[in-house]
Short mmCIF file of C-alpha atoms and ligand atoms in Angstrom, two decimals:
data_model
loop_
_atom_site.label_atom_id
_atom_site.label_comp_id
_atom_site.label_asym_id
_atom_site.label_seq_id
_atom_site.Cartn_x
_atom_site.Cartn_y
_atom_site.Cartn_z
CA UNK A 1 4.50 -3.41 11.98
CA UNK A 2 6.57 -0.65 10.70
CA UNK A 3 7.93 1.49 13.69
CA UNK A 4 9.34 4.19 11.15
CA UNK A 5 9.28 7.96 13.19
CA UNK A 6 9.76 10.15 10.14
CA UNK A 7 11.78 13.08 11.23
CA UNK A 8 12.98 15.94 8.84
CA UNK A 9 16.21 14.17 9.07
CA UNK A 10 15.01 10.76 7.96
CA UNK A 11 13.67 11.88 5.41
CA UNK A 12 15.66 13.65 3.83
CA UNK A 13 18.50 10.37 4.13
CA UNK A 14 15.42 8.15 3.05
CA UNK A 15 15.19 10.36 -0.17
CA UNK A 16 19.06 10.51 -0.87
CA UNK A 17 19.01 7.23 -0.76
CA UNK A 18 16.47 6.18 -3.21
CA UNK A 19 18.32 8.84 -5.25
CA UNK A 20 21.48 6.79 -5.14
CA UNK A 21 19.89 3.57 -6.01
CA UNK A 22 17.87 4.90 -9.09
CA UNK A 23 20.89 5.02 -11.32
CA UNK A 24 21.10 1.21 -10.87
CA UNK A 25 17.94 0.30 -11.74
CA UNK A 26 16.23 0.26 -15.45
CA UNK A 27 13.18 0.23 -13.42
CA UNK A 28 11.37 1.02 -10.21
CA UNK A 29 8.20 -0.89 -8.90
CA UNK A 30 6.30 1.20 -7.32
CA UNK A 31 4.11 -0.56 -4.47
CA UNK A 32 1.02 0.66 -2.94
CA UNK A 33 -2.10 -1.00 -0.86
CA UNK A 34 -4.88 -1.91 -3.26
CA UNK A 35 -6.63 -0.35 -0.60
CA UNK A 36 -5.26 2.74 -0.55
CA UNK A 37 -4.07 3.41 -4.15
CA UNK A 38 -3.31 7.00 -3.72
CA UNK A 39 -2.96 7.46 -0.16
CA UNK A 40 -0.20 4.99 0.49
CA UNK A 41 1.91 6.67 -1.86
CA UNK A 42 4.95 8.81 -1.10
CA UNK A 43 3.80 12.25 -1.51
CA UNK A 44 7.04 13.02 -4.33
CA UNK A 45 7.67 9.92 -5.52
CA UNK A 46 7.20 11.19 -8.59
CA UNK A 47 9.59 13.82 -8.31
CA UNK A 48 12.27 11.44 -7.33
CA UNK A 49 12.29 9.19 -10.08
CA UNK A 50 10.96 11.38 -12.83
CA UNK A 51 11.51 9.83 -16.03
CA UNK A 52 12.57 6.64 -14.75
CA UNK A 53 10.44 4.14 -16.14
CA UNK A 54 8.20 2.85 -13.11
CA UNK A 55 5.55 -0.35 -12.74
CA UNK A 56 2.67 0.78 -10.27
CA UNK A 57 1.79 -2.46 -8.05
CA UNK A 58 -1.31 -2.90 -6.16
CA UNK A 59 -0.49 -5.14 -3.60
CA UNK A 60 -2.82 -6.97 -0.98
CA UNK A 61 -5.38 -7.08 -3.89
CA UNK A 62 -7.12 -10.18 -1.71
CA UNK A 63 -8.34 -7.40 1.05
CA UNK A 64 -9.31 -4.53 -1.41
CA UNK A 65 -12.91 -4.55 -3.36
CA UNK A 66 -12.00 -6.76 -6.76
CA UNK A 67 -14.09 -4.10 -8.78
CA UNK A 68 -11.77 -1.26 -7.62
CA UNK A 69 -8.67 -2.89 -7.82
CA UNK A 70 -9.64 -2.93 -11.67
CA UNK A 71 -10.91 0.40 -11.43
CA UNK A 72 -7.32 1.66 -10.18
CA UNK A 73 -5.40 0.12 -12.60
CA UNK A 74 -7.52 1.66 -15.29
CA UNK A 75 -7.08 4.82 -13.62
CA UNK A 76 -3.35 4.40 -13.21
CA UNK A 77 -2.71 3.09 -17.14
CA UNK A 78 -4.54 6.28 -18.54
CA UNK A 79 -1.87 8.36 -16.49
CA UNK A 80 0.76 6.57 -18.56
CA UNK A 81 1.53 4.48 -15.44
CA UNK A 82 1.25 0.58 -16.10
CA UNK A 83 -0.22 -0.92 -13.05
CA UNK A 84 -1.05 -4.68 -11.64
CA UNK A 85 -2.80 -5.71 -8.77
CA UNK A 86 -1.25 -8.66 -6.94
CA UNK A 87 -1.96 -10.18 -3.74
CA UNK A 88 1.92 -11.18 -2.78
CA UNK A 89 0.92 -12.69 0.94
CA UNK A 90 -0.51 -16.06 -1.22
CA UNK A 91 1.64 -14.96 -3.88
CA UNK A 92 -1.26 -14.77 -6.50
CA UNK A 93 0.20 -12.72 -9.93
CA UNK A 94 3.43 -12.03 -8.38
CA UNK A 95 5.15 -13.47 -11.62
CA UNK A 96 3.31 -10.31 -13.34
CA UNK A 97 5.76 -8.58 -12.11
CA UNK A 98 8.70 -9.90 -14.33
CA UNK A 99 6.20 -10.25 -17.62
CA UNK A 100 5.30 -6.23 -17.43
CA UNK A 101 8.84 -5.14 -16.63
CA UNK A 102 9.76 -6.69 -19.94
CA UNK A 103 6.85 -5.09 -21.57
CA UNK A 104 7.84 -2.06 -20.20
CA UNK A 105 11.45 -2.24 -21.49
CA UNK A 106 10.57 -3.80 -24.67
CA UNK A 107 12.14 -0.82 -26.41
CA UNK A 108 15.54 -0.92 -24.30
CA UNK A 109 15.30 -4.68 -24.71
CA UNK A 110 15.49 -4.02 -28.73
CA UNK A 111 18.21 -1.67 -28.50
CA UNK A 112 20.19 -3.67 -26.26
CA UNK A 113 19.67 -6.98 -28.94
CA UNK A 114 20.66 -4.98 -31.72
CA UNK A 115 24.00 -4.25 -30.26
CA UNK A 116 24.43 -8.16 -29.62
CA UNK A 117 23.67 -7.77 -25.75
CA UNK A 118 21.27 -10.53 -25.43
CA UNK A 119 19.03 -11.27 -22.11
CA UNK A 120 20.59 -8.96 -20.15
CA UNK A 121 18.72 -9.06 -16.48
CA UNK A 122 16.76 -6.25 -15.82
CA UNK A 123 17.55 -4.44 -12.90
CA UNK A 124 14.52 -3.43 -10.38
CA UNK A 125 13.66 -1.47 -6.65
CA UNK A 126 11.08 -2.36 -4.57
CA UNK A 127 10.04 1.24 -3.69
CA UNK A 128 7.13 2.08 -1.61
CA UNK A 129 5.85 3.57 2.35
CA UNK A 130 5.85 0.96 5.28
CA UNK A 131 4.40 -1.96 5.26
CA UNK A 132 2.60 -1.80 2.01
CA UNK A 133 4.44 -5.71 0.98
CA UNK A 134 7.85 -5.06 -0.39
CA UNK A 135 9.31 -7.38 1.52
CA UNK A 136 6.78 -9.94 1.50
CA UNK A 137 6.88 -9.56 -2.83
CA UNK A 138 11.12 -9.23 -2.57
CA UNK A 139 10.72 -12.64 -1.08
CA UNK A 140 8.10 -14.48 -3.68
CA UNK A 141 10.09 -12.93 -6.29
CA UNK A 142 13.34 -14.47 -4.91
CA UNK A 143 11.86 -17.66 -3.59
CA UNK A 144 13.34 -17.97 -0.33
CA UNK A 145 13.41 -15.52 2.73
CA UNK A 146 16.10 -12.87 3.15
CA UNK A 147 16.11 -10.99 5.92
CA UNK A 148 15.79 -7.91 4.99
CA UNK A 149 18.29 -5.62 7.47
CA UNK A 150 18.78 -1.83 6.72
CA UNK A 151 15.26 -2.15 5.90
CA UNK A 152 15.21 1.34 7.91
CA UNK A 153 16.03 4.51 6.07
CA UNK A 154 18.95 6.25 6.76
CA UNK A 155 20.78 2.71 7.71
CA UNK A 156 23.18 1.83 4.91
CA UNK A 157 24.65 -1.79 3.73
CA UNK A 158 26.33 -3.29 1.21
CA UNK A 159 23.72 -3.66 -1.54
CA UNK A 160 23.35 -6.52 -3.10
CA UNK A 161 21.96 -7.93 -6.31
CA UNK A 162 19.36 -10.73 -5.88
CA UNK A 163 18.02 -13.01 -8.73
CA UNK A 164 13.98 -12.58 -8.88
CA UNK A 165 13.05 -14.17 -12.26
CA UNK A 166 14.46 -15.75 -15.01
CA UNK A 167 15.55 -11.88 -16.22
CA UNK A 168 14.86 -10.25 -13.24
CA UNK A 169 17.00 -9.18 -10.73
CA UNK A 170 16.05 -7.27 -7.67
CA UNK A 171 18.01 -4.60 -5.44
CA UNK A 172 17.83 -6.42 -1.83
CA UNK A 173 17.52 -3.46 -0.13
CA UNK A 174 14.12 -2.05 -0.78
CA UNK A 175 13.54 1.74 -0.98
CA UNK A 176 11.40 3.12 1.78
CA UNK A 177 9.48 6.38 1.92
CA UNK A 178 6.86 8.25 3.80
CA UNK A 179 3.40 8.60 3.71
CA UNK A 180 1.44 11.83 2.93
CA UNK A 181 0.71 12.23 6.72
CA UNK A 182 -0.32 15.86 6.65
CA UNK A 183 -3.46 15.06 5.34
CA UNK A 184 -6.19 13.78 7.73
CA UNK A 185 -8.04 12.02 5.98
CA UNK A 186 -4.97 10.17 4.88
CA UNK A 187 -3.72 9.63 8.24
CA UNK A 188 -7.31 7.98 8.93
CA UNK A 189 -7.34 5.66 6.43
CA UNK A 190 -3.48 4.84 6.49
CA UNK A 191 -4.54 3.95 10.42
CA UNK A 192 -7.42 1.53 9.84
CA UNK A 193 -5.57 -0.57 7.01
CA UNK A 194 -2.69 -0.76 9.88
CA UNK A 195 -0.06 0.90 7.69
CA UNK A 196 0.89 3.40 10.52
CA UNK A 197 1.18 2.71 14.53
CA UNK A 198 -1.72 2.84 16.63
CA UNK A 199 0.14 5.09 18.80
CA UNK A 200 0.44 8.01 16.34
CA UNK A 201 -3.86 8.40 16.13
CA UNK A 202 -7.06 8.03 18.58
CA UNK A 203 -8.79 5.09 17.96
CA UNK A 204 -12.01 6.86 18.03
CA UNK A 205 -11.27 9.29 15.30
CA UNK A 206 -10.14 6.06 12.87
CA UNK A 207 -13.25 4.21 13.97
CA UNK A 208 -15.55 6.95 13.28
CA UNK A 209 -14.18 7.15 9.82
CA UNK A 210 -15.01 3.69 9.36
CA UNK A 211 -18.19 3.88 10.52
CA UNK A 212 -18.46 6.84 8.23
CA UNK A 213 -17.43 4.79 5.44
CA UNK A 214 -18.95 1.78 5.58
CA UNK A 215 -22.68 3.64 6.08
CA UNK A 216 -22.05 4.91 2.92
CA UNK A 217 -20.44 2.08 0.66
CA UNK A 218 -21.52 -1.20 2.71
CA UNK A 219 -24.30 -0.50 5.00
CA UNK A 220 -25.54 -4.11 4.79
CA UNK A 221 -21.81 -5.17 6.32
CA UNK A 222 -22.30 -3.28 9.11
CA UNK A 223 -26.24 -4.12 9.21
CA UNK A 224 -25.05 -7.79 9.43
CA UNK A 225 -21.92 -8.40 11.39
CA UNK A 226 -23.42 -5.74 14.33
CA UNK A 227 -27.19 -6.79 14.35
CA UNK A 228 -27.90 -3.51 13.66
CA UNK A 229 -31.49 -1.98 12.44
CA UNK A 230 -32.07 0.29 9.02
CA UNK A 231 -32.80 2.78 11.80
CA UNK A 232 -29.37 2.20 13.60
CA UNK A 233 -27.74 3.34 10.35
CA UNK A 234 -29.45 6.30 10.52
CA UNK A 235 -27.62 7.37 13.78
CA UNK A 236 -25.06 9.79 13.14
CA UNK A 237 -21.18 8.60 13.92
CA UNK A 238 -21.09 9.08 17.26
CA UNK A 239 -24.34 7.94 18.47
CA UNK A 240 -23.71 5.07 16.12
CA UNK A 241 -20.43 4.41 17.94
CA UNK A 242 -21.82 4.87 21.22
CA UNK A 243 -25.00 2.46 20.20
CA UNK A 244 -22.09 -0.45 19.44
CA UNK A 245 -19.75 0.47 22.34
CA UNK A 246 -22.88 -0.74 24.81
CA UNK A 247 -24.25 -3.04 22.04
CA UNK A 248 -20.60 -4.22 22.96
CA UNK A 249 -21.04 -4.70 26.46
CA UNK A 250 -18.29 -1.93 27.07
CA UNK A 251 -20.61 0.70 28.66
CA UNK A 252 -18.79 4.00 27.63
CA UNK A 253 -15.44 2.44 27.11
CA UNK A 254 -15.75 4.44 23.50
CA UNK A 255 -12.04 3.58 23.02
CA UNK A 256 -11.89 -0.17 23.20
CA UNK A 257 -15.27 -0.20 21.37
CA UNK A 258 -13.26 1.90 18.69
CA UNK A 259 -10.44 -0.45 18.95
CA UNK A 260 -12.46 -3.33 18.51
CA UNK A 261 -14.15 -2.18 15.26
CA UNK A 262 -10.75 -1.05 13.72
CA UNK A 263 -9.56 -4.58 14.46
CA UNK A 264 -12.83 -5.89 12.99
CA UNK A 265 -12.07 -4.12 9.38
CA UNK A 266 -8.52 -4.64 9.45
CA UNK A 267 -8.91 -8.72 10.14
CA UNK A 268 -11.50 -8.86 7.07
CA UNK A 269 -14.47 -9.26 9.23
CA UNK A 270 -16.56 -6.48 7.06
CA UNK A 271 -15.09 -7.80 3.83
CA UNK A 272 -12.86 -6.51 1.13
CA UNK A 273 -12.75 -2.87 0.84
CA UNK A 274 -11.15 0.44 -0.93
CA UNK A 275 -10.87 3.45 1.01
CA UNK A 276 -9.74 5.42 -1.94
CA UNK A 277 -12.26 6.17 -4.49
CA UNK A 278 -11.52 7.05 -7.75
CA UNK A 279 -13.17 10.30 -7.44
CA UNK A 280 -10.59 11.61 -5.20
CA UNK A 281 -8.44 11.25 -7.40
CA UNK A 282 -9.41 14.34 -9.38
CA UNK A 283 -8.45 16.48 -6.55
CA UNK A 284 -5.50 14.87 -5.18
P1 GDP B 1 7.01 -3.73 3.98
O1 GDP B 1 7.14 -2.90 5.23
O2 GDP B 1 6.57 -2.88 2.83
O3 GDP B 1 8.24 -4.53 3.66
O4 GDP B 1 5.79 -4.74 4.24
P2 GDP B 1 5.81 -6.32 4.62
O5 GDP B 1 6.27 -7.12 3.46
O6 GDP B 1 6.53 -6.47 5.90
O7 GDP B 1 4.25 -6.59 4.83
C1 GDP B 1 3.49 -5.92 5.82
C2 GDP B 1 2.34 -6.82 6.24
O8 GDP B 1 1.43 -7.00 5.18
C3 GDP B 1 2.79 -8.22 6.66
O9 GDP B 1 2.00 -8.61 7.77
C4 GDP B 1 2.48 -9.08 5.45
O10 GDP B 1 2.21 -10.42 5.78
C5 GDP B 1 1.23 -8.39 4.92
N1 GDP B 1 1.09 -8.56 3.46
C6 GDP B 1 2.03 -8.31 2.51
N2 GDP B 1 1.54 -8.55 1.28
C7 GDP B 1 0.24 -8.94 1.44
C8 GDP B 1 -0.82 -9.31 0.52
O11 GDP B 1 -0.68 -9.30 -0.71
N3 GDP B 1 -2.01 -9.64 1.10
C9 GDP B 1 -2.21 -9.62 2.43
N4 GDP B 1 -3.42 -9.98 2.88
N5 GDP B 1 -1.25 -9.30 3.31
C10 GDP B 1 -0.04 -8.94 2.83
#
């Protein structure tokens, strides 16, 4: 688990340095959580790379709603912004990666032949917020396990260049950002995926917002895995909570009840899920 404290400083370093590396890279992959498509990207991540040409990469597909995860990259490809969804943990599509870089760069890759420079590697960053996969894709892509040290912003190493394909090579040092924390609702669902530590939020706000979420998009999960009635959905959030926390056998221990749900959705137990809906997009 990321232990990242994002001070103005840190930032600002974490920026500078994904700066730096940009003008080594032909391209920057771009990862998010299937889950959270738009929310587990770095509020001006766009305005750091601008032009540069980017591959968007939904990763931990296998936990996010297979429907959606199509959805998204739709979304993402009518924004100009080619997008895969791979699940990197049992490295499923992770050799996507390589195929739509070159698809990507076909027109450099021309250019580049008809000055006689032939298969030249093509130079990539992982880029992306805490613990969204890059190191866990750095590592499929590579085949073997580097530890990854200076994986901390602000901590600089010699950089080195590692090969991830049979034209692919990889900075080792993958860029890391922040998350759009202002924003509640973002914090909320940034919490219940795990992406942020449980210190930073109450567990009872997160789990209400699942509890929230699920009524509307899977009632029959929560139906299911919690015994619950048609007319236990109908509770509102809290006295839905408080129904499970004694349903629970935790009396008015709201907290651990909330802690225990929160694990519950994290560890798969109410299935695969998308907190970001393509609607929200619109206003984002
Ligand atoms: P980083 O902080 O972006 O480098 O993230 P890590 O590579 O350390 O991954 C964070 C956590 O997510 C680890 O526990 C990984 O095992 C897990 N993880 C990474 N990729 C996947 C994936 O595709 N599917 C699933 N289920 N878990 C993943």
């Amino acid at each position: 688990m990321a232990t990242i404290q994002w001070f103005p400083g840190h930032m600002a370093k974490a920026k500078k340095q994904v700066q730096e590396n940009l003008h080594l890279v032909d391209i920057v992959l771009e990862i998010v959580d299937a889950r959270l498509p738009l929310s587990s990207r770095n509020p001006i991540l766009d305005q750091i790379i601008q032009q540069k040409p980017r591959l968007m990469i939904l990763n931990k597909a296998d936990l996010a709603d297979p429907t959606l995860n199509n959805a998204w990259i739709n979304y993402f490809k009518q924004h100009d912004l080619p997008a895969i969804s791979i699940d990197s943990q049992h490295n499923h599509n992770v050799q996507q990666i390589e195929k739509q870089a070159q698809v990507i760069l076909a027109d450099k890759i021309a250019r580049q032949q008809a000055r006689g420079i032939k298969n030249k590697p093509i130079r990539a960053i992982c880029i992306g917020i805490p613990n969204v996969g890059k190191s866990t894709i750095l590592n499929r892509l590579v085949k073997r396990n580097i530890a990854i040290t200076g994986n901390h912003p602000g901590v600089t190493k010699k950089q080195q260049w590692l090969k991830a394909g049979k034209r692919l090579e990889l900075l080792d040092t993958p860029g890391i950002l922040w998350p759009k924390f202002e924003d509640v609702l973002v914090g909320k669902k940034l919490a219940l995926t795990g992406a942020i530590k449980d210190s930073l939020f109450h567990a009872d706000d997160v789990a209400l917002y699942e509890l929230a979420f699920f009524k509307q998009y899977f009632p029959e999960r929560l139906q299911k895995r919690y015994s619950l009635t048609i007319d236990d959905l109908k509770l509102n959030d809290p006295d839905l909570l408080m129904k499970l926390t004694a349903g629970f056998g935790l009396r008015e221990d709201y907290e651990r009840a909330s802690e225990r749900l929160i694990l519950d959705c994290r560890k798969g137990k109410l299935g695969r899920y998308t907190l970001d809906q393509i609607d929200e997009a619109t206003h984002d």
